[in-house]
């Protein structure tokens, strides 16, 4: 490593320590070591997934488990009841935790459960997870029929109670309709642009522009299947993608949403992909899926300073980097999760 | 009515309007007219039952329905997130609503759900409802085996998260053991002393003294089956009972918990008594139970000033009346529902 690179790393470290850092999505195998890595990585808040296919009852257990984690690891983590708690977590040297659903399964067919789960700290909900849902169409369906009747009601209710609409795993038409219908910012918490890698989970320029138009953001994923070059993706290529997306969306509409699933056993990948809804896999899918290797510059939560370093090397200003690394998420949360006045 | 009585009523009205009034239990058939009656009756907070036999999932629907009521009747009612919100409700001219369970069925067998439901605004939970539960023995069982293994854990957890233990429908040994095990005040939100009417739902002097010793309170019921003389019970007799209980427990341990089930259809009484747990009734129970008539001085929520008038006529001081009508509930809530420091 050259002397110049060493100097850059020191500068990046110094900058990173001044930032408020938000990871816009993780589904790690939560234990003390994972919290310690986030703490070491200078992360002040993380959006954690509490449901993929879980129904309302099962979701209560997932949220209940977080209560147990706060009790056991209260020196490292804390619940976040509002955007201000993230600033507070930073002051306390703890990692703030807020909840999201990657599917609408927890609300079942009951619109009143949106408010109930919002009261339990669920700040974001995806309208679909890969498949057709009661609300809209997922990104792996062949036909995209847009937002359903129930979907329109739920969007209005999410707007009312202050639960942010997340379209990370939704199909294009459904995504564009949700943005059109929502009166408040819409996000894609964890994905990348299609131009970086052409997979169903990544987003078109049309979707990205519409997200920015809503006041929302894109959280850049560090999940190998969303990266150009996969596990071999370089930090330079990642930051070039961010720069190109900034030109497209405006840098104030960019955040990080790593999609990190640190130390999850392979069976969990099966649960995420197959839930309870199928026994027979698609022709090209492996019977026993395995987690891909993370890129060398983002192996776990302690590697967040590398992203700051990459953005600095790419020529982003300190203000722009502060926005991408957390301030833009904070703004969207401030705007997105306050209940509408009654 | 004599001139003297008229003057007393005017004085009672004037006093009532200066009080902060809390009803420590209702299960009325909630609609706008019921809220209006409470408003007319000068009530500032009401503990509403959200579960008798409901499991966790069903309880979410019951809480969800309250969200709908706040949206529809926000000029008359508001949710209460802490004791201070009751003072706030009074300022706003609205009736504050807080939740309780009359059974432990909503937590099923999962201790983590205590914290989850506390976060949803459940301030009180009965450990049993009439029958043996997973936590202890109800007041209609023949054998009272006290607090169970799970019961001890749940008492500790309720103490930790700030959910008040309510022993209204519990058997004597179970009640005394709960008071002994709890580090925080225990209440009987809605019952009367055994000396007033000798029924399984009313409480012995030993229980009443133990409740006071815990820092908790007894909420006096106005449900006819708990009253001496039933539906014919006079306000004088009711206030005599309160005076005798004050001698026993100390006036600071007395509140009101009317157990009013205003305008509930008779089928609801069947649900409360039979749940899903039996098909064959006990020999002396009617096949089609009917609600008893309320006493003339407490027909609905608009009649709260009558209780103030009765207490004033009985010779209680203004401070004592303020305590019984709401301040004692406020103190117990303040002491009972704050989470223990982590």
XYZ file of C-alpha atoms in Angstrom:
684
model
C 0.000 0.000 0.000
C 1.421 3.381 -0.978
C 2.129 6.232 1.431
C -0.677 8.229 -0.201
C -3.199 5.464 0.455
C -2.093 5.287 4.079
C -2.662 9.005 4.477
C -6.091 8.715 2.864
C -7.063 5.939 5.249
C -6.103 8.027 8.247
C -8.074 10.983 6.886
C -11.029 8.718 6.189
C -10.898 7.299 9.727
C -10.833 10.797 11.152
C -13.789 11.823 8.979
C -15.691 8.608 9.712
C -15.518 9.262 13.426
C -17.282 12.586 12.931
C -20.165 11.092 10.923
C -23.526 9.783 12.056
C -23.697 6.417 10.335
C -26.894 4.535 9.485
C -27.102 1.113 7.880
C -30.418 1.002 6.029
C -30.785 -2.769 6.209
C -29.285 -5.804 7.852
C -30.459 -9.284 8.671
C -27.435 -10.545 10.563
C -27.437 -13.424 13.008
C -27.646 -11.075 15.956
C -25.386 -11.700 18.884
C -22.932 -9.722 20.933
C -20.107 -10.069 18.416
C -22.257 -8.611 15.626
C -23.177 -5.630 17.818
C -19.514 -5.163 18.699
C -18.579 -5.125 15.003
C -21.174 -2.427 14.323
C -19.867 -0.476 17.276
C -16.293 -0.809 15.995
C -17.469 0.237 12.542
C -18.812 3.497 13.955
C -22.452 2.641 13.137
C -25.079 4.550 15.131
C -28.258 2.968 13.829
C -29.254 -0.098 11.898
C -32.547 -1.010 10.247
C -33.075 -4.648 11.165
C -35.475 -6.970 9.387
C -37.983 -8.578 11.750
C -40.133 -10.380 9.170
C -39.860 -12.061 5.771
C -42.770 -14.502 5.758
C -43.832 -14.216 9.388
C -47.498 -13.617 10.163
C -48.674 -11.215 12.874
C -48.247 -13.674 15.726
C -44.796 -14.814 14.657
C -43.694 -11.217 14.236
C -44.546 -10.546 17.891
C -42.028 -13.228 18.831
C -39.371 -11.644 16.618
C -39.966 -8.254 18.258
C -40.023 -9.943 21.658
C -36.565 -11.365 20.952
C -35.254 -7.853 20.425
C -36.471 -6.953 23.925
C -34.308 -9.765 25.212
C -31.309 -8.443 23.253
C -31.718 -4.930 24.678
C -31.766 -6.398 28.182
C -28.651 -8.518 27.560
C -26.600 -6.033 25.498
C -27.870 -2.665 26.662
C -24.312 -1.366 26.786
C -24.011 -1.785 22.991
C -27.514 -1.381 21.544
C -30.744 0.469 22.209
C -34.199 0.685 20.652
C -34.968 3.717 18.498
C -38.433 5.248 18.922
C -37.804 8.231 16.653
C -35.117 9.820 14.510
C -33.832 11.857 17.480
C -32.968 8.625 19.284
C -30.317 7.957 16.619
C -28.483 11.175 17.570
C -28.933 10.093 21.175
C -27.490 6.638 20.447
C -24.435 8.317 18.937
C -23.965 10.388 22.109
C -24.292 7.260 24.239
C -21.849 5.283 22.114
C -24.536 2.724 21.362
C -26.031 1.350 18.170
C -29.668 2.308 17.704
C -31.976 -0.378 16.328
C -35.135 0.202 14.310
C -37.384 -2.391 12.732
C -38.624 -3.088 9.271
C -40.622 -5.764 7.465
C -39.417 -7.116 4.120
C -42.960 -8.211 3.373
C -46.508 -7.275 4.306
C -47.165 -10.718 5.821
C -47.220 -9.361 9.414
C -50.317 -7.247 8.794
C -52.123 -10.223 7.215
C -55.386 -8.819 5.802
C -55.935 -6.290 8.593
C -55.276 -2.617 7.959
C -55.417 -1.742 11.674
C -52.242 -3.749 12.241
C -50.197 -1.103 10.403
C -50.680 1.269 13.343
C -50.169 -1.528 15.874
C -46.786 -2.459 14.405
C -45.803 1.186 13.993
C -46.364 1.542 17.743
C -43.996 -1.394 18.234
C -41.248 0.522 16.409
C -41.656 -0.754 12.850
C -40.500 2.211 10.751
C -40.505 0.593 7.304
C -42.472 -2.054 5.460
C -41.899 -3.502 2.011
C -45.149 -3.932 0.153
C -43.872 -7.174 -1.383
C -41.068 -9.670 -0.911
C -40.175 -11.179 -4.308
C -43.676 -12.639 -4.873
C -47.138 -11.257 -5.445
C -48.460 -10.061 -2.079
C -51.847 -8.788 -0.942
C -50.537 -5.281 -1.734
C -48.605 -5.542 -4.986
C -46.235 -7.507 -7.185
C -42.766 -8.709 -6.237
C -39.675 -8.455 -8.410
C -39.578 -12.152 -9.389
C -43.144 -12.466 -10.719
C -43.647 -12.702 -14.479
C -46.653 -10.364 -14.490
C -46.623 -7.072 -12.626
C -50.188 -5.926 -11.994
C -49.306 -2.975 -9.795
C -50.824 -1.934 -6.491
C -53.924 -3.874 -5.366
C -57.119 -2.513 -3.785
C -55.818 -3.409 -0.324
C -52.452 -1.953 -1.333
C -53.960 1.473 -1.915
C -55.520 1.423 1.541
C -52.296 0.316 3.182
C -50.265 3.032 1.442
C -52.715 5.632 2.769
C -52.552 4.105 6.241
C -48.729 3.926 6.211
C -48.698 7.593 5.224
C -51.085 8.353 8.091
C -49.232 6.566 10.869
C -45.722 7.298 9.622
C -44.469 3.959 8.361
C -42.108 4.323 5.393
C -42.895 2.432 2.190
C -39.918 0.328 1.105
C -39.968 -1.071 -2.447
C -36.676 -2.989 -2.346
C -38.126 -6.330 -3.487
C -40.995 -5.008 -5.644
C -41.541 -5.111 -9.390
C -41.215 -1.959 -11.507
C -44.849 -1.031 -12.167
C -45.807 -1.742 -8.564
C -42.910 0.432 -7.416
C -43.816 3.345 -9.664
C -47.472 3.161 -8.631
C -46.573 3.085 -4.947
C -44.439 6.197 -5.382
C -47.288 7.875 -7.256
C -49.848 6.959 -4.593
C -47.745 7.803 -1.559
C -47.935 11.329 -0.196
C -44.667 10.792 1.671
C -41.111 9.745 0.735
C -40.650 6.188 -0.560
C -37.384 4.292 -0.216
C -35.560 1.333 -1.634
C -33.641 0.497 1.511
C -31.292 -2.061 -0.064
C -30.602 -2.499 -3.779
C -28.400 -1.042 -6.499
C -29.022 0.449 -9.927
C -29.643 -1.943 -12.796
C -26.744 -0.362 -14.674
C -24.372 -1.748 -12.026
C -25.732 -5.263 -12.309
C -28.689 -6.378 -14.366
C -30.662 -8.493 -11.897
C -34.337 -8.364 -10.964
C -33.561 -6.935 -7.520
C -31.755 -3.875 -8.885
C -33.572 -0.736 -10.007
C -34.083 1.077 -13.327
C -33.166 4.698 -13.850
C -36.887 5.478 -14.051
C -37.472 4.004 -10.605
C -34.434 5.773 -9.182
C -35.590 9.158 -10.498
C -39.082 8.560 -9.122
C -37.674 7.632 -5.692
C -35.706 10.885 -5.622
C -38.813 12.766 -6.729
C -40.705 11.388 -3.739
C -38.088 12.760 -1.362
C -36.921 9.250 -0.537
C -33.655 7.457 -1.120
C -31.820 4.424 -2.404
C -29.753 2.493 0.127
C -26.792 0.916 -1.665
C -26.544 -2.799 -1.113
C -23.282 -4.599 -0.444
C -24.837 -8.018 -1.030
C -22.666 -9.745 -3.663
C -25.558 -10.704 -5.946
C -26.420 -7.003 -6.302
C -22.816 -5.976 -7.109
C -21.074 -5.685 -10.444
C -18.462 -8.448 -10.246
C -20.241 -10.092 -7.317
C -17.943 -11.009 -4.456
C -14.997 -9.673 -6.476
C -16.508 -6.195 -6.761
C -13.921 -3.578 -5.857
C -14.478 -0.629 -3.587
C -13.528 1.642 -6.500
C -16.237 0.137 -8.706
C -18.765 0.460 -5.851
C -17.944 4.131 -5.351
C -18.027 4.770 -9.104
C -21.570 3.345 -9.046
C -22.455 5.695 -6.202
C -21.071 8.665 -8.134
C -23.057 7.758 -11.251
C -26.217 7.320 -9.156
C -25.597 10.695 -7.526
C -25.665 12.271 -10.999
C -28.964 10.511 -11.633
C -30.812 11.008 -8.333
C -28.999 13.820 -6.531
C -26.550 12.950 -3.766
C -29.096 13.839 -1.078
C -31.158 10.803 -2.114
C -28.423 8.264 -1.475
C -27.795 6.139 1.583
C -26.345 2.798 2.571
C -28.390 -0.366 3.083
C -25.835 -3.129 3.131
C -28.232 -6.101 3.197
C -25.581 -7.699 5.386
C -26.650 -11.127 6.650
C -23.597 -11.738 8.770
C -23.044 -15.279 10.011
C -26.489 -16.517 9.065
C -26.529 -20.264 8.502
C -27.293 -21.416 4.955
C -30.723 -22.695 6.030
C -31.782 -19.102 6.634
C -31.168 -18.343 2.976
C -33.576 -21.179 2.190
C -36.183 -19.649 4.508
C -35.787 -16.235 2.912
C -36.145 -17.599 -0.624
C -38.717 -20.333 -0.108
C -40.622 -19.409 3.033
C -43.505 -21.833 3.359
C -44.772 -21.183 -0.145
C -42.984 -23.732 -2.290
C -41.539 -27.187 -2.255
C -40.125 -27.297 -5.804
C -37.456 -24.775 -6.749
C -37.107 -22.990 -10.088
C -34.924 -24.815 -12.606
C -31.825 -22.693 -12.119
C -31.926 -22.506 -8.335
C -29.649 -24.673 -6.175
C -31.327 -27.151 -3.831
C -29.071 -26.063 -0.984
C -28.301 -22.389 -1.489
C -25.182 -21.015 0.156
C -24.337 -17.479 1.153
C -21.972 -15.781 -1.304
C -18.696 -14.404 0.053
C -18.795 -10.732 0.999
C -16.463 -8.408 -0.916
C -13.075 -7.965 0.783
C -13.799 -4.346 1.741
C -17.111 -5.148 3.458
C -16.992 -8.395 5.380
C -18.923 -7.240 8.448
C -20.117 -4.200 10.392
C -16.598 -3.184 11.386
C -15.800 -2.358 7.747
C -17.978 0.759 7.439
C -14.946 3.069 7.544
C -13.831 1.497 4.245
C -16.918 2.899 2.522
C -16.167 6.363 3.879
C -12.590 5.961 2.630
C -13.796 4.894 -0.799
C -16.142 7.852 -1.095
C -13.375 10.232 -0.010
C -10.993 8.757 -2.572
C -13.716 9.059 -5.230
C -13.830 12.813 -4.623
C -17.095 13.242 -2.698
C -17.098 16.222 -0.343
C -17.332 15.765 3.404
C -20.927 16.995 3.368
C -21.841 14.579 0.593
C -20.196 11.694 2.433
C -21.993 12.626 5.659
C -25.271 12.519 3.717
C -24.622 9.144 2.093
C -23.336 7.525 5.280
C -26.284 8.530 7.463
C -27.656 12.067 7.304
C -29.875 11.300 4.313
C -31.389 8.344 6.145
C -31.925 10.587 9.176
C -33.721 13.177 7.049
C -35.964 10.561 5.434
C -36.764 9.083 8.843
C -37.552 12.518 10.268
C -39.860 13.221 7.339
C -41.272 9.739 7.039
C -42.090 8.359 10.468
C -43.852 11.162 12.321
C -47.594 10.425 12.440
C -49.787 12.815 10.484
C -51.608 15.200 12.770
C -54.941 13.733 13.857
C -85.870 15.927 47.397
C -85.139 18.347 50.239
C -83.518 21.753 49.815
C -80.495 20.455 51.726
C -80.004 17.632 49.252
C -80.215 20.073 46.372
C -77.497 22.188 47.888
C -75.317 19.105 48.416
C -75.732 18.127 44.794
C -74.659 21.560 43.632
C -71.633 21.448 45.948
C -70.785 17.955 44.730
C -71.017 19.070 41.103
C -68.707 21.972 41.792
C -66.234 19.689 43.557
C -66.506 16.999 40.852
C -65.506 19.474 38.192
C -62.262 20.177 40.021
C -61.297 16.513 40.316
C -59.230 14.330 38.038
C -61.416 11.279 37.620
C -60.199 7.795 36.677
C -62.375 4.736 36.135
C -60.223 1.736 36.955
C -62.143 -0.667 34.735
C -64.777 -0.744 32.054
C -65.768 -3.097 29.298
C -68.494 -1.067 27.661
C -69.710 -1.498 24.113
C -67.571 1.352 22.892
C -69.122 3.873 20.590
C -69.464 7.622 20.441
C -72.387 7.764 22.875
C -70.395 5.869 25.525
C -67.485 8.276 25.136
C -69.885 11.206 25.383
C -71.327 9.821 28.620
C -67.841 9.543 30.106
C -67.125 13.073 28.982
C -70.354 14.303 30.557
C -69.504 12.396 33.714
C -66.247 14.323 34.031
C -64.077 11.218 33.533
C -60.497 11.879 32.400
C -59.202 8.352 32.029
C -60.624 4.881 31.765
C -58.923 1.504 32.004
C -60.472 -0.524 29.204
C -60.330 -4.301 28.960
C -58.852 -5.498 25.665
C -58.750 -9.235 26.398
C -60.627 -11.898 28.358
C -59.814 -15.109 26.477
C -58.083 -13.639 23.454
C -54.712 -15.024 22.420
C -51.851 -12.834 21.230
C -53.074 -12.551 17.660
C -56.652 -11.752 18.612
C -55.458 -9.149 21.084
C -53.675 -7.297 18.267
C -57.054 -6.935 16.559
C -58.620 -5.583 19.748
C -55.817 -3.007 20.091
C -56.108 -2.243 16.393
C -59.797 -1.443 16.882
C -58.835 1.182 19.446
C -56.667 2.873 16.814
C -59.761 3.147 14.676
C -61.720 4.663 17.593
C -59.035 7.308 18.216
C -59.170 8.267 14.535
C -62.985 8.483 14.520
C -63.521 10.114 17.945
C -60.300 12.007 18.531
C -62.291 14.980 19.822
C -63.525 12.867 22.763
C -60.836 10.270 23.493
C -57.085 9.836 23.292
C -54.570 7.076 24.025
C -52.599 7.325 27.249
C -48.894 6.419 27.039
C -48.057 7.386 30.624
C -49.642 8.778 33.763
C -48.862 12.350 32.665
C -51.097 11.871 29.633
C -54.083 11.626 31.989
C -53.420 15.149 33.267
C -53.006 16.164 29.632
C -56.326 14.543 28.683
C -58.005 16.568 31.416
C -56.517 19.789 30.004
C -57.708 18.830 26.526
C -61.201 17.965 27.691
C -60.781 14.413 26.409
C -61.054 11.007 28.011
C -57.729 9.191 28.192
C -57.791 5.456 27.443
C -55.376 2.861 28.790
C -55.463 -0.874 28.261
C -55.577 -3.891 30.493
C -55.957 -7.639 30.173
C -58.375 -9.513 32.434
C -56.409 -12.694 31.776
C -52.889 -13.725 30.802
C -54.111 -15.385 27.593
C -52.557 -12.688 25.350
C -49.009 -13.573 26.383
C -49.677 -17.283 25.732
C -46.573 -19.123 26.997
C -44.088 -16.439 25.943
C -42.542 -14.176 28.554
C -41.188 -11.750 25.938
C -44.748 -10.766 25.027
C -45.141 -8.945 28.358
C -42.782 -6.228 27.102
C -44.338 -6.265 23.635
C -47.825 -5.601 25.003
C -46.511 -3.046 27.489
C -45.124 -1.172 24.479
C -48.615 -1.265 22.979
C -49.972 0.541 26.036
C -51.128 -2.353 28.205
C -50.692 -1.005 31.740
C -52.327 -3.817 33.719
C -52.720 -7.566 33.436
C -54.716 -9.945 35.600
C -52.787 -13.122 36.276
C -56.017 -15.130 36.063
C -59.596 -14.728 34.898
C -61.861 -16.924 37.063
C -60.107 -20.178 36.049
C -56.689 -21.695 36.575
C -54.283 -19.972 34.182
C -50.658 -20.600 33.273
C -49.767 -18.141 36.046
C -52.071 -18.892 38.960
C -55.521 -19.842 40.186
C -58.757 -18.008 39.457
C -61.439 -17.172 41.980
C -63.915 -19.870 40.827
C -61.579 -22.884 41.047
C -62.074 -25.319 43.923
C -58.342 -25.705 44.596
C -56.054 -22.700 44.810
C -52.460 -23.793 44.209
C -50.956 -20.324 44.140
C -48.490 -18.814 41.687
C -47.000 -21.222 39.120
C -43.397 -21.468 37.910
C -44.252 -19.387 34.845
C -46.222 -17.049 37.111
C -43.126 -16.177 39.128
C -41.244 -15.303 35.953
C -44.084 -13.178 34.633
C -44.407 -11.263 37.916
C -40.689 -10.440 37.734
C -41.045 -9.406 34.084
C -44.141 -7.278 34.765
C -42.198 -5.557 37.544
C -39.303 -4.985 35.128
C -41.261 -3.479 32.255
C -43.812 -1.619 34.358
C -47.034 -3.567 33.866
C -49.234 -3.537 36.969
C -50.376 -6.848 38.436
C -54.177 -6.935 38.782
C -55.662 -9.711 40.954
C -59.354 -8.863 40.490
C -60.416 -12.344 39.361
C -57.823 -14.399 41.271
C -58.209 -16.766 44.193
C -57.021 -15.810 47.670
C -53.757 -17.756 48.004
C -52.721 -16.827 44.478
C -53.462 -13.179 45.256
C -51.473 -13.160 48.490
C -48.529 -14.902 46.826
C -48.538 -12.439 43.926
C -48.450 -9.529 46.368
C -45.600 -11.193 48.241
C -43.610 -11.857 45.062
C -44.162 -8.477 43.429
C -41.660 -5.740 44.152
C -44.156 -3.119 42.967
C -47.746 -2.157 43.879
C -50.468 -4.716 43.138
C -54.071 -3.744 42.493
C -57.534 -5.199 42.434
C -58.892 -2.885 39.779
C -62.562 -3.874 40.162
C -64.089 -5.735 43.111
C -65.502 -4.987 46.559
C -64.813 -6.280 50.054
C -66.299 -9.620 51.032
C -68.019 -7.952 53.975
C -70.164 -5.982 51.525
C -71.250 -9.058 49.600
C -69.982 -12.580 50.132
C -69.206 -13.718 46.582
C -66.074 -15.318 45.166
C -65.160 -12.167 43.252
C -65.018 -9.963 46.353
C -61.954 -9.745 48.604
C -61.163 -10.722 52.192
C -59.830 -8.268 54.732
C -56.517 -10.105 54.599
C -56.230 -9.500 50.861
C -57.274 -5.870 51.225
C -54.624 -5.223 53.891
C -51.974 -6.926 51.757
C -52.953 -4.825 48.719
C -52.539 -1.654 50.772
C -49.226 -2.937 52.083
C -47.967 -3.308 48.509
C -48.724 0.335 47.811
C -51.557 -0.645 45.494
C -55.290 -0.114 45.646
C -58.778 -1.538 45.452
C -61.030 -0.137 42.733
C -64.628 -0.283 43.953
C -66.917 -2.075 41.569
C -70.407 -0.887 40.691
C -71.333 -4.173 39.057
C -74.560 -5.343 40.716
C -73.335 -8.859 41.513
C -70.538 -7.321 43.619
C -72.890 -4.998 45.531
C -74.744 -5.556 48.775
C -78.381 -5.593 47.642
C -77.388 -6.067 43.995
C -79.170 -3.732 41.612
C -81.088 -2.255 44.569
C -77.908 -1.204 46.364
C -78.176 2.405 47.513
C -75.539 5.067 47.111
C -75.523 5.435 50.897
C -74.742 1.751 51.367
C -72.015 1.966 48.708
C -70.398 4.941 50.426
C -70.692 3.269 53.834
C -68.757 0.344 52.347
C -66.108 2.763 51.080
C -65.814 4.351 54.515
C -65.412 0.964 56.226
C -62.789 -0.048 53.644
C -60.949 3.224 54.232
C -60.645 2.276 57.909
C -59.238 -1.076 56.842
C -56.841 -0.114 54.044
C -56.248 3.617 54.405
C -58.119 6.020 52.148
C -55.067 6.473 49.920
C -55.457 2.860 48.752
C -58.981 3.293 47.395
C -60.123 4.009 43.864
C -63.025 3.383 41.561
C -63.201 0.528 39.049
C -66.822 0.392 38.041
C -66.693 -2.786 35.912
C -69.286 -1.018 33.797
C -70.233 -3.043 30.716
C -72.565 -0.478 29.248
C -74.829 -1.628 26.450
C -73.072 -4.923 25.886
C -75.356 -7.510 24.352
C -76.152 -10.553 26.509
C -74.016 -12.777 24.269
C -70.934 -10.906 25.472
C -71.703 -12.044 29.010
C -71.654 -15.593 27.681
C -68.245 -14.974 26.072
C -66.857 -13.530 29.297
C -68.092 -16.455 31.397
C -67.599 -19.352 29.004
C -64.954 -18.254 26.539
C -64.049 -21.263 24.429
C -63.361 -23.484 27.409
C -66.701 -25.116 28.150
C -69.869 -26.345 26.576
C -71.729 -27.452 29.709
C -72.533 -24.841 32.342
C -72.386 -25.323 36.103
C -75.703 -26.486 37.629
C -76.763 -23.108 38.977
C -75.823 -21.040 35.917
C -78.458 -19.842 33.461
C -78.149 -21.074 29.860
C -78.717 -17.564 28.552
C -77.228 -15.180 31.081
C -78.519 -11.606 31.080
C -76.879 -8.452 32.307
C -78.227 -7.319 35.693
C -79.688 -3.824 35.935
C -77.242 -1.164 37.102
C -78.092 0.609 40.385
C -80.110 3.787 39.879
C -77.215 6.046 40.889
C -74.766 4.530 38.406
C -76.403 3.659 35.114
C -73.604 4.834 32.808
C -70.504 7.010 32.609
C -72.439 10.231 33.007
C -73.291 9.262 36.612
C -69.805 9.697 38.096
C -70.801 12.953 39.836
C -73.249 10.902 41.923
C -70.352 9.003 43.490
C -68.619 12.260 44.373
C -71.912 13.471 45.868
C -72.268 10.272 47.892
C -68.740 10.519 49.259
C -69.264 14.167 50.184
C -72.528 13.332 51.968
C -70.760 10.478 53.787
C -68.314 12.997 55.260
C -65.133 12.370 53.275
C -62.896 15.418 52.925
C -62.227 16.981 49.539
C -58.698 15.585 49.540
C -59.969 12.113 50.352
C -62.594 12.332 47.616
C -59.995 13.535 45.110
C -57.895 10.507 46.008
C -60.712 7.993 45.678
C -62.044 9.469 42.445
C -58.703 9.488 40.604
C -55.579 10.727 42.355
C -54.902 7.356 43.966
C -55.096 5.647 40.586
C -52.755 8.301 39.191
C -50.230 7.663 41.971
C -50.351 3.897 41.464
C -49.926 4.346 37.713
C -47.006 6.708 38.228
C -45.350 4.201 40.551
C -46.356 1.107 38.661
C -45.852 1.627 34.946
C -42.457 3.266 34.575
C -39.962 0.662 33.345
C -37.233 -0.249 35.808
C -33.915 1.352 34.845
C -31.983 -0.942 32.519
